PDB file of C-alpha atoms in Angstrom:
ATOM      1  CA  UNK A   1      49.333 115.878 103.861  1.00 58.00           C
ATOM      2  CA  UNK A   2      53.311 116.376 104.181  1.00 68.00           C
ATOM      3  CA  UNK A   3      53.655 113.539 106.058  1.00 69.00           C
ATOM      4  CA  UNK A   4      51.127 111.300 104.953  1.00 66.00           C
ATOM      5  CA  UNK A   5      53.591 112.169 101.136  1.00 70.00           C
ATOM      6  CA  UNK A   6      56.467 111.176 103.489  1.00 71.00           C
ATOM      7  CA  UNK A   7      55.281 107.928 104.409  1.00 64.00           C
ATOM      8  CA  UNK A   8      54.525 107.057 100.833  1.00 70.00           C
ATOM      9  CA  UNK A   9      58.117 107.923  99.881  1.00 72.00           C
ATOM     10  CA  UNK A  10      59.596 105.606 103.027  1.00 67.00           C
ATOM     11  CA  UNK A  11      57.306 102.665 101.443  1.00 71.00           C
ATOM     12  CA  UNK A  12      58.708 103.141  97.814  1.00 73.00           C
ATOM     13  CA  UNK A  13      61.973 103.308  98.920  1.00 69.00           C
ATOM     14  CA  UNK A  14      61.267  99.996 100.829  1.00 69.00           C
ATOM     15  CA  UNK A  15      59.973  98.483  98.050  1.00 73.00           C
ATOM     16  CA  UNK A  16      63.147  99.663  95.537  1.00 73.00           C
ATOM     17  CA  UNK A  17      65.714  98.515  98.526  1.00 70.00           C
ATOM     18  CA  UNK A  18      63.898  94.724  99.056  1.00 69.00           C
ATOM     19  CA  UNK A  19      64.121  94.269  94.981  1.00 74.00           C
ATOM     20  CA  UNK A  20      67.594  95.247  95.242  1.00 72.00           C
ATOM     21  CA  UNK A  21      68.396  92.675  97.683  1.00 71.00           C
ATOM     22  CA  UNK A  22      66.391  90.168  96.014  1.00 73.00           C
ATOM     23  CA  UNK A  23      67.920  90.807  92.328  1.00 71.00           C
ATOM     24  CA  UNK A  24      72.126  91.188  94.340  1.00 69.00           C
ATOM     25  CA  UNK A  25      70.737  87.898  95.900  1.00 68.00           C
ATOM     26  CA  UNK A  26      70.265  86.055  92.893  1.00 70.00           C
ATOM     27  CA  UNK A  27      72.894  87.223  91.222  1.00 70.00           C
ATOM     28  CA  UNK A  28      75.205  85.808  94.084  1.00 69.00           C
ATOM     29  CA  UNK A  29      72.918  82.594  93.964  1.00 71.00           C
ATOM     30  CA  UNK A  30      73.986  82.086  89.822  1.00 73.00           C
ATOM     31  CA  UNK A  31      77.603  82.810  90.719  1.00 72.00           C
ATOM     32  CA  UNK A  32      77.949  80.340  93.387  1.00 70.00           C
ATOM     33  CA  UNK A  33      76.922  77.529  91.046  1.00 75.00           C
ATOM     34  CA  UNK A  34      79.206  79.071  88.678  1.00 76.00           C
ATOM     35  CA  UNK A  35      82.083  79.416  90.940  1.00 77.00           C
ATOM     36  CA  UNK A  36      81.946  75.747  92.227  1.00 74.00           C
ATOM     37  CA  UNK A  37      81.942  74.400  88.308  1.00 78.00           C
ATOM     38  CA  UNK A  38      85.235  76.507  88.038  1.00 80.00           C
ATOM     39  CA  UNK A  39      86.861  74.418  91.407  1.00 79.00           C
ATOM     40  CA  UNK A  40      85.973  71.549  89.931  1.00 80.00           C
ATOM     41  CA  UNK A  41      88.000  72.296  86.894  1.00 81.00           C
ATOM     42  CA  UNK A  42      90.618  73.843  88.536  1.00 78.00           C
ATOM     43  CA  UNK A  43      91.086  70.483  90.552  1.00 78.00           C
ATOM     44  CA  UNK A  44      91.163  67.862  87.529  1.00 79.00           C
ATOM     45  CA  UNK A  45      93.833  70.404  85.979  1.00 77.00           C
ATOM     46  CA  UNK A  46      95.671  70.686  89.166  1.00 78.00           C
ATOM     47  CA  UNK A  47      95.670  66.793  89.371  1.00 77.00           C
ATOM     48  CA  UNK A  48      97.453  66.313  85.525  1.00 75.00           C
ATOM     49  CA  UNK A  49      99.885  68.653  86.582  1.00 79.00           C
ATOM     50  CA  UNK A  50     101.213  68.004  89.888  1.00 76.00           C
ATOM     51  CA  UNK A  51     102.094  64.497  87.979  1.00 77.00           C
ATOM     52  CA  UNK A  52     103.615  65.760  85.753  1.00 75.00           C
ATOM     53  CA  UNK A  53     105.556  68.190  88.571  1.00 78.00           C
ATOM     54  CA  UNK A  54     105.799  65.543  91.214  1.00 75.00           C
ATOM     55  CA  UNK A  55     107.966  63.282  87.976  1.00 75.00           C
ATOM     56  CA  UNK A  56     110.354  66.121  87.065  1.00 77.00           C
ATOM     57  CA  UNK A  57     110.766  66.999  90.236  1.00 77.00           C
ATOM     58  CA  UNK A  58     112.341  63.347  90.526  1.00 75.00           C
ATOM     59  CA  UNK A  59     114.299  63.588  88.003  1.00 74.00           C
ATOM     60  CA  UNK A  60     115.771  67.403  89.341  1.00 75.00           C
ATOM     61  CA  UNK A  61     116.880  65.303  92.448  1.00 75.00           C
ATOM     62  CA  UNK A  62     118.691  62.831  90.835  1.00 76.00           C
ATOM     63  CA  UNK A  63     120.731  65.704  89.544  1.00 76.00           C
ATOM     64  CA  UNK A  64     120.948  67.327  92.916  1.00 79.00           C
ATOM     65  CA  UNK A  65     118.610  70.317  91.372  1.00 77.00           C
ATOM     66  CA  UNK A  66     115.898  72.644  93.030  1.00 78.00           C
ATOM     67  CA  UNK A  67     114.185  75.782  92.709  1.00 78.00           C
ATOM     68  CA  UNK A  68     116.119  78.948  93.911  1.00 78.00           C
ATOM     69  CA  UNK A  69     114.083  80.500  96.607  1.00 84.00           C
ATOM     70  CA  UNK A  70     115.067  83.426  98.803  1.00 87.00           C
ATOM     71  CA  UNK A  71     114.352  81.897 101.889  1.00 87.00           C
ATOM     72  CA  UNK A  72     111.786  84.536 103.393  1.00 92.00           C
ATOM     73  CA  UNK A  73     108.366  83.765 104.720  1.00 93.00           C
ATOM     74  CA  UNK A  74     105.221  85.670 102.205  1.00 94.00           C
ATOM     75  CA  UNK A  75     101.761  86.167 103.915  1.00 95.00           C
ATOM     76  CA  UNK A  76      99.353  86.912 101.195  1.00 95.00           C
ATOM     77  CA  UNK A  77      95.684  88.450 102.512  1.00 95.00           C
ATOM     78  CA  UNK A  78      93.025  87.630 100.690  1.00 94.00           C
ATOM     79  CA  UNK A  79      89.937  90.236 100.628  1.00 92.00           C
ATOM     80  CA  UNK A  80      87.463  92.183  97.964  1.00 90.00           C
ATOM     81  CA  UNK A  81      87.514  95.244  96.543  1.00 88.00           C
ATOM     82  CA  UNK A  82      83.939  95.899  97.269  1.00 81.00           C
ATOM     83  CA  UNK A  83      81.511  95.866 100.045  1.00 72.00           C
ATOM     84  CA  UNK A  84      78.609  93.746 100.396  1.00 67.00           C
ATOM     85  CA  UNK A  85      80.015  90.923 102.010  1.00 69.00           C
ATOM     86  CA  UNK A  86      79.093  91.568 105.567  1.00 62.00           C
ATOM     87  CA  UNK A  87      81.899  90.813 108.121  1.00 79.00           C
ATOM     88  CA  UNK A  88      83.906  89.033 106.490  1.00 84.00           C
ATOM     89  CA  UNK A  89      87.097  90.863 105.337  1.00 88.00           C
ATOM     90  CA  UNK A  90      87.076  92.385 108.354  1.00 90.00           C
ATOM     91  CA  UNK A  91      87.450  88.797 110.124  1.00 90.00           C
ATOM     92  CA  UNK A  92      90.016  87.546 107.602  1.00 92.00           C
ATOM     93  CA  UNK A  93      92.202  90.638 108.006  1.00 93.00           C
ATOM     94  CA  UNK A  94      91.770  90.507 112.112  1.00 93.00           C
ATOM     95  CA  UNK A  95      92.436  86.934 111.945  1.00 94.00           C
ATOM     96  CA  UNK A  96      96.034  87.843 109.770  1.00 94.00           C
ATOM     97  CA  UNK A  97      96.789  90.230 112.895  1.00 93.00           C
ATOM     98  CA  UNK A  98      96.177  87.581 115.390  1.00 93.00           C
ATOM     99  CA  UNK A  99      98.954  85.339 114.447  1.00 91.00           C
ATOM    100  CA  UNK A 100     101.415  87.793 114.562  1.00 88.00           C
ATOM    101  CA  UNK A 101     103.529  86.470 112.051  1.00 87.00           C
ATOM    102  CA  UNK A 102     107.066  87.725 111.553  1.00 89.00           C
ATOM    103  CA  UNK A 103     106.688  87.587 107.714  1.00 91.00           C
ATOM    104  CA  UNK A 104     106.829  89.754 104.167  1.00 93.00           C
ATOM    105  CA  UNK A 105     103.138  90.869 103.444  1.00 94.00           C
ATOM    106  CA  UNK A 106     101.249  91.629 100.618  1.00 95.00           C
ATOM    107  CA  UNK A 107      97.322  92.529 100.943  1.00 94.00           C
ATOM    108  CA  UNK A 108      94.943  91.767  98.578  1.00 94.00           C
ATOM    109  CA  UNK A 109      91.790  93.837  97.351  1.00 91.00           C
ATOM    110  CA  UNK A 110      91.415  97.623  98.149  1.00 91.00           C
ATOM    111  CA  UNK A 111      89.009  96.912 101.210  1.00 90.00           C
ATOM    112  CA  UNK A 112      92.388  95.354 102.871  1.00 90.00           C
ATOM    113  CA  UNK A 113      94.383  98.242 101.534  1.00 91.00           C
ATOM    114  CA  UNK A 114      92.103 100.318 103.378  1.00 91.00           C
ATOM    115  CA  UNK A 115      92.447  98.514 106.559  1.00 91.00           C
ATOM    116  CA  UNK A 116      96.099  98.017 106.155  1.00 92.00           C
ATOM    117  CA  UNK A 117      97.609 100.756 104.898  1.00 91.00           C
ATOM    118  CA  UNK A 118     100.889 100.289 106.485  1.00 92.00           C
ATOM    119  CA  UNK A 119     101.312  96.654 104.273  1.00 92.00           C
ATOM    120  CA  UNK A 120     102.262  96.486 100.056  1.00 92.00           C
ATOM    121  CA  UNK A 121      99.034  95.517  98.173  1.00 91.00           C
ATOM    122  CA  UNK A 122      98.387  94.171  95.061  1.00 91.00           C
ATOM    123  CA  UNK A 123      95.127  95.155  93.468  1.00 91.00           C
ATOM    124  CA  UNK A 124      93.060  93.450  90.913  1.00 91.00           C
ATOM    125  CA  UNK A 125      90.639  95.009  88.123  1.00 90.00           C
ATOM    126  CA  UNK A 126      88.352  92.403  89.487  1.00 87.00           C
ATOM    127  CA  UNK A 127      88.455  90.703  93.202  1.00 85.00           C
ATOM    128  CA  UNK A 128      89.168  87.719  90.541  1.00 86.00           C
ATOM    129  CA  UNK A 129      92.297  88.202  88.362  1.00 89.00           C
ATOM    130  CA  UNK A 130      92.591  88.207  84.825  1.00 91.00           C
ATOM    131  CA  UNK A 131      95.472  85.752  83.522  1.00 89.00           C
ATOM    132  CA  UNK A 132      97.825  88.805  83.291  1.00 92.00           C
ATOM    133  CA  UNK A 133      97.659  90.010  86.969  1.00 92.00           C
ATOM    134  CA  UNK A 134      97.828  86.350  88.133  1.00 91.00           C
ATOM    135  CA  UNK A 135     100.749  86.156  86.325  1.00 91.00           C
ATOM    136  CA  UNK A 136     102.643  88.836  87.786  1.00 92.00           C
ATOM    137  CA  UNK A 137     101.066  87.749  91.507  1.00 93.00           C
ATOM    138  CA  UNK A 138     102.490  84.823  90.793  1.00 92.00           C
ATOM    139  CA  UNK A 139     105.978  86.088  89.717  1.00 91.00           C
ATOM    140  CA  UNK A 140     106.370  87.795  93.116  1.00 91.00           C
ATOM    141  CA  UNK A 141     105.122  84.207  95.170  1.00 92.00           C
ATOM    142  CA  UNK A 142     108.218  81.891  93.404  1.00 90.00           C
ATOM    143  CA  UNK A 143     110.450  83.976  94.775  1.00 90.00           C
ATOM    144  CA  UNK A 144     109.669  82.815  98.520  1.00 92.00           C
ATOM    145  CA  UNK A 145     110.366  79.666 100.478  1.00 90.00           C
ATOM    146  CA  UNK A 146     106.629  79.733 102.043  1.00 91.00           C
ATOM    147  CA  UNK A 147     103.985  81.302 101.062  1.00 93.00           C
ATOM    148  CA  UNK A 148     101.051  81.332 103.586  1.00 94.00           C
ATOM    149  CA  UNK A 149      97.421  82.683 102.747  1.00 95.00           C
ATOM    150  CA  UNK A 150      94.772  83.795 104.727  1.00 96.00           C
ATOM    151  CA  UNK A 151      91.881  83.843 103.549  1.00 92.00           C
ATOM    152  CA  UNK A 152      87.819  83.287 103.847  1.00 90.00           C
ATOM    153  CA  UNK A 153      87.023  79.632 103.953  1.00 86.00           C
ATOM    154  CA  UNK A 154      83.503  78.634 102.213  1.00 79.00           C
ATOM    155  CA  UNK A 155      82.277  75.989 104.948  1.00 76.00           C
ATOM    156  CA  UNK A 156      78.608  75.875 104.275  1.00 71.00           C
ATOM    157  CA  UNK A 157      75.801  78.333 102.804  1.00 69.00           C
ATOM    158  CA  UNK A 158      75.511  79.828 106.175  1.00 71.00           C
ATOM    159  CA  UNK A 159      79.246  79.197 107.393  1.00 76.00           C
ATOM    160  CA  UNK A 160      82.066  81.054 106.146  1.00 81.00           C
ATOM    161  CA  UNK A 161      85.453  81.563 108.368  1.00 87.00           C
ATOM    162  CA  UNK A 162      89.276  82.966 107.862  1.00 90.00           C
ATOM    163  CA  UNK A 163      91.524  80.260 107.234  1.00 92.00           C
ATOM    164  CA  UNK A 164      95.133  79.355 106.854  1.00 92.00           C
ATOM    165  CA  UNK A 165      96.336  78.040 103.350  1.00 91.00           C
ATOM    166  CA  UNK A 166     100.511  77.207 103.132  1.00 90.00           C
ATOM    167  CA  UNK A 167     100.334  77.591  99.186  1.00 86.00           C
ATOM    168  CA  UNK A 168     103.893  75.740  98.904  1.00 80.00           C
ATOM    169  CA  UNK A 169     103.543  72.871 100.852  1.00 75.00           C
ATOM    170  CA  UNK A 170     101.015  71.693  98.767  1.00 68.00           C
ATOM    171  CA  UNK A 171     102.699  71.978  95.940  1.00 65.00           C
ATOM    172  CA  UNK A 172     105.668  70.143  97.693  1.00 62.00           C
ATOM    173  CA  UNK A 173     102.918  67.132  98.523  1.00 55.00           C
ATOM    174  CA  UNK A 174     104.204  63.196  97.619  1.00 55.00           C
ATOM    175  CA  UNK A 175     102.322  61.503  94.970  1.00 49.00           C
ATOM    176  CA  UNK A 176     102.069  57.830  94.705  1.00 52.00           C
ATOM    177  CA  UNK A 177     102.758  56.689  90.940  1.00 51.00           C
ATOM    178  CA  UNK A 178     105.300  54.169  89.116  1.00 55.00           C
ATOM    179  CA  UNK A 179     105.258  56.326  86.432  1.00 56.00           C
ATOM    180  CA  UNK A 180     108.445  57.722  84.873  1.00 54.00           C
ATOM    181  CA  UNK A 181     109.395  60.811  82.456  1.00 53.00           C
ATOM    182  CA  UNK A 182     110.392  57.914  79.633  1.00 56.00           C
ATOM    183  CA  UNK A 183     111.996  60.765  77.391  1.00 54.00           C
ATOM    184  CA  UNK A 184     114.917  63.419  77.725  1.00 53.00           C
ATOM    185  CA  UNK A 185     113.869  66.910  78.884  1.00 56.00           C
ATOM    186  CA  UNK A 186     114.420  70.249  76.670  1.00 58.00           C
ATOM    187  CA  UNK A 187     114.839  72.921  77.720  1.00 60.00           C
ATOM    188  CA  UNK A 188     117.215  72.538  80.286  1.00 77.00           C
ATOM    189  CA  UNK A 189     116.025  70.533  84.290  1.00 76.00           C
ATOM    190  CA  UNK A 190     116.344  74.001  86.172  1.00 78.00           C
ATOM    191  CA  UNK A 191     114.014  75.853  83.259  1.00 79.00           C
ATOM    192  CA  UNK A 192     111.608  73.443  83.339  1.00 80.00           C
ATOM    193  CA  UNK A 193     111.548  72.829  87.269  1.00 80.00           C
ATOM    194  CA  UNK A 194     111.006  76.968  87.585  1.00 82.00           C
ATOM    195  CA  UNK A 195     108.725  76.373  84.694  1.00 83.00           C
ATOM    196  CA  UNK A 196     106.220  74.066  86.401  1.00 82.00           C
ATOM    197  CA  UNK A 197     106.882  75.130  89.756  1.00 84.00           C
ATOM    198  CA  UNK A 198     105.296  78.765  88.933  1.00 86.00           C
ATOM    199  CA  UNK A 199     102.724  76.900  86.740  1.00 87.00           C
ATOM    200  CA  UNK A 200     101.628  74.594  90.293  1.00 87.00           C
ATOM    201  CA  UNK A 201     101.475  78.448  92.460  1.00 88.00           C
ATOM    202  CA  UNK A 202      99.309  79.505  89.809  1.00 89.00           C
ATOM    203  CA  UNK A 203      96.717  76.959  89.897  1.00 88.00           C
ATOM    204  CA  UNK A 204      97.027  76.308  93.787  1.00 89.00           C
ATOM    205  CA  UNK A 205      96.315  80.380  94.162  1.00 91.00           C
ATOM    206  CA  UNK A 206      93.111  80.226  91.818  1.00 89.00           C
ATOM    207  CA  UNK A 207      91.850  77.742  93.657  1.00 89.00           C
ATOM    208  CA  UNK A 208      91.996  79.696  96.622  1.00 90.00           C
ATOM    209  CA  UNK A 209      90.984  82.749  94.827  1.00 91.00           C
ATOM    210  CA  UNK A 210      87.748  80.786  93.627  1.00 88.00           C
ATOM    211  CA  UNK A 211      87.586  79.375  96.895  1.00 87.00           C
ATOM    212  CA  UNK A 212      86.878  82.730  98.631  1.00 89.00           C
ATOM    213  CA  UNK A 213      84.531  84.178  95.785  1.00 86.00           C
ATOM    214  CA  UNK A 214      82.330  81.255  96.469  1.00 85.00           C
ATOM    215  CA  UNK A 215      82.844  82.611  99.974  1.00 83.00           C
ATOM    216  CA  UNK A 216      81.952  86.057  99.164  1.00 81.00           C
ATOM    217  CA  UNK A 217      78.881  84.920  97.040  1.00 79.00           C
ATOM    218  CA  UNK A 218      77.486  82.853 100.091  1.00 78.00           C
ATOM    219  CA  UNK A 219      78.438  85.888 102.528  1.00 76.00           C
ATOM    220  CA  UNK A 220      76.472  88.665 100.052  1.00 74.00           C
ATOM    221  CA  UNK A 221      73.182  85.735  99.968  1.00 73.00           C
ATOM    222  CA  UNK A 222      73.055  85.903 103.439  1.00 72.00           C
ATOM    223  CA  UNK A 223      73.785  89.711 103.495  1.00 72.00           C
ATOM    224  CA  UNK A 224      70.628  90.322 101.068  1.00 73.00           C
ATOM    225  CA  UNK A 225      68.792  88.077 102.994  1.00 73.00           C
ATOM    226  CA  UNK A 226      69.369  90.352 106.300  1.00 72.00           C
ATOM    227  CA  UNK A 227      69.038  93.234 104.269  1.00 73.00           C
ATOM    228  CA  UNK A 228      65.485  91.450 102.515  1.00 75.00           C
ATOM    229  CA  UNK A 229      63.924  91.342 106.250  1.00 78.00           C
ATOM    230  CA  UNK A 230      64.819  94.616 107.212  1.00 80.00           C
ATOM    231  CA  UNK A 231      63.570  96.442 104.195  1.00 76.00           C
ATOM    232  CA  UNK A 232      60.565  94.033 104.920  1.00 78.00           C
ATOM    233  CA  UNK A 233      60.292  94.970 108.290  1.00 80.00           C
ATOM    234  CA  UNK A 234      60.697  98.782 107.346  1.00 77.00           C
ATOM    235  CA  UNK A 235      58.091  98.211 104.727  1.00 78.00           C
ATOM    236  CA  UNK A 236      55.494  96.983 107.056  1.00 80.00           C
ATOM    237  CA  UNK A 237      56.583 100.097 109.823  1.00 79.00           C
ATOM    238  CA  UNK A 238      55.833 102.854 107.354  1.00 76.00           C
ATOM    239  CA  UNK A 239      52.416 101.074 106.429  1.00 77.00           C
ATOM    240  CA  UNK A 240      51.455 101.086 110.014  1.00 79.00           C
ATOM    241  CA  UNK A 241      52.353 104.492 110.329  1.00 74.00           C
ATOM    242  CA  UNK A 242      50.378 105.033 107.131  1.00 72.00           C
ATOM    243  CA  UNK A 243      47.182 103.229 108.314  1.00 78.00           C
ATOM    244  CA  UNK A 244      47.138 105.277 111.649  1.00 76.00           C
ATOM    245  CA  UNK A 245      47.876 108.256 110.145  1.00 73.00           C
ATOM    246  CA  UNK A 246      44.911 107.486 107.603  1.00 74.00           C
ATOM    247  CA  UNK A 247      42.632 106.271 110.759  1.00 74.00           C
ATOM    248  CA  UNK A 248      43.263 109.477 112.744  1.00 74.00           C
ATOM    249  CA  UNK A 249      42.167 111.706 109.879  1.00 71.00           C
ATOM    250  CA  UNK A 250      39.071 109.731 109.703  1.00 72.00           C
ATOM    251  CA  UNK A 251      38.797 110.638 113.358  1.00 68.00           C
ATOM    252  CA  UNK A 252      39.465 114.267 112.626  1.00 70.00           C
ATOM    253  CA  UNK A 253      36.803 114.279 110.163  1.00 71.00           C
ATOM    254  CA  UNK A 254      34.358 112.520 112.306  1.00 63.00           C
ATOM    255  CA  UNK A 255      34.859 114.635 115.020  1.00 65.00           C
ATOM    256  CA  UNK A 256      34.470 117.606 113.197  1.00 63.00           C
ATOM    257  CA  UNK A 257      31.295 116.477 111.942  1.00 67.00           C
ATOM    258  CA  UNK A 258      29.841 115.781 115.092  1.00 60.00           C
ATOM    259  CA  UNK A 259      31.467 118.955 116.452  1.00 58.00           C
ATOM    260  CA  UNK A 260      29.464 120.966 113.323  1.00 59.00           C
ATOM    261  CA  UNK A 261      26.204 119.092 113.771  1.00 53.00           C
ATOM    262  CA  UNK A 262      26.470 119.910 117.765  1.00 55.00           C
ATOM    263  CA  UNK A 263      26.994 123.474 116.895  1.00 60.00           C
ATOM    264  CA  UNK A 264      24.236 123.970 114.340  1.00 50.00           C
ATOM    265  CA  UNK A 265      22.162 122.542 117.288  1.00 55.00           C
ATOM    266  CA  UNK A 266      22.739 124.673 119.936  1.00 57.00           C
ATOM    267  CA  UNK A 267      22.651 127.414 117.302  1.00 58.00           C
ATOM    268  CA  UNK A 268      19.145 126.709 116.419  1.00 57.00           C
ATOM    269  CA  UNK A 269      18.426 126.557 120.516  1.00 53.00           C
ATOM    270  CA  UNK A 270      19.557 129.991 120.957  1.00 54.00           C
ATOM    271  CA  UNK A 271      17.012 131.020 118.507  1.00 53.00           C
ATOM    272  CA  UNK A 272      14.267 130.049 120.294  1.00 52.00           C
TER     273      UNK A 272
END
């Protein structure tokens, strides 16, 4: 009886574990159509602002002005602070250490603080930041000439790989337009070029940022799914188990029948 009770445990847990997968799977599912909304977004507001960069920019030239940078070389990692999501910090952090890059670092998430102690980290409440924290990331980023990111790219559903982002030369990118400022600038060229030029890191970063949640919430789909068919698999294990142990008590009993009728037989023999 103990281990018939055992294999009835085994096949509830099963059953929690597969509608724990299925509800973490949906939940991904409903924040990957979320996620992609935000992009969206995040692109038509990037697009009214680099204009509006790309024209004062012009006008800082004419005056021989630019942002004060220090010159130095940031790489920023990207990865969560939970689990769940299968390889793929691991890969983005493995693919930072492949390049060898003679640069400042600062790691991202606690599951990179973890796997790169040695490196400064910046930690969020959230793996997404609140406008606060992406306002002091953001303080520390203006401050360097280049700032590279490595991160996971979202590819496909099923694809998801550690990719290279150069946050500054995008925001450094030509735009074709005739259109000029018309009207004199307050506060001062240098405010407003610092101004705008943090404003541009800001909304380049969340778009990465957004880019790997909808990375994360495509690698924890496919993580639930794996997960799904194992519990499945476990499921249908324990249920053999069950059904054998169920047939060889049958067995027992059937046996022991016979083996009781055979006895009251020969007992009856010996009588006579």
């Amino acid at each position: 009886m103990k281990q018939q009770g055992k294999l009835r445990e085994d096949i509830n847990l099963g059953q929690a574990l597969e509608s724990i997968t299925i509800i973490f799977g949906e939940v991904a599912s409903i924040k990957l159509r979320s996620l992609r909304a935000a992009v969206i977004n995040n692109t038509l507001f990037y697009d009214d602002l680099a204009l509006v960069f790309h024209l004062i920019k012009l006008e800082a030239q004419k005056l021989n002005k630019k942002p004060v940078k220090n010159g130095k070389i940031l790489s920023l990692i990207l990865t969560s602070n939970y689990r769940f999501y299968g390889f793929l910090n691991l890969a983005v952090v493995n693919f930072y250490l492949l390049q060898n890059l003679k640069s400042d670092a600062i790691i991202i998430g606690r599951t990179g603080q973890q796997l790169l102690p040695q490196l400064s980290s910046f930690i969020f409440q959230n793996d997404l930041p609140n406008n606060l924290e992406l306002k002091q990331l953001v303080t520390k980023l203006i401050e360097y000439e280049q700032v590279i990111i490595f991160y996971p790219r979202f590819k496909s559903t099923l694809m998801q790989e550690p990719a290279i982002y150069d946050l500054t030369a995008q925001t450094n990118l030509p735009i074709q337009t005739n259109k000029q400022l018309g009207y004199i600038l307050e506060p001062e060229i240098e405010i407003m070029l610092k101004f705008f030029d943090s404003q541009m890191i800001g909304v380049l970063l969340e778009r990465v940022l957004l880019e790997t949640e909808i990375s994360r919430a495509a690698s924890r789909i496919l993580a639930m799914d794996e997960a799904q068919l194992r519990a499945k698999k476990f499921i249908k294990e324990k249920r053999k188990a069950l059904n054998l142990w169920h047939n060889s008590q049958i067995n027992k009993k059937v046996l022991e029948t016979f083996a009781g009728y055979f006895s009251f037989k020969n007992s009856i023999y010996d009588k006579y």
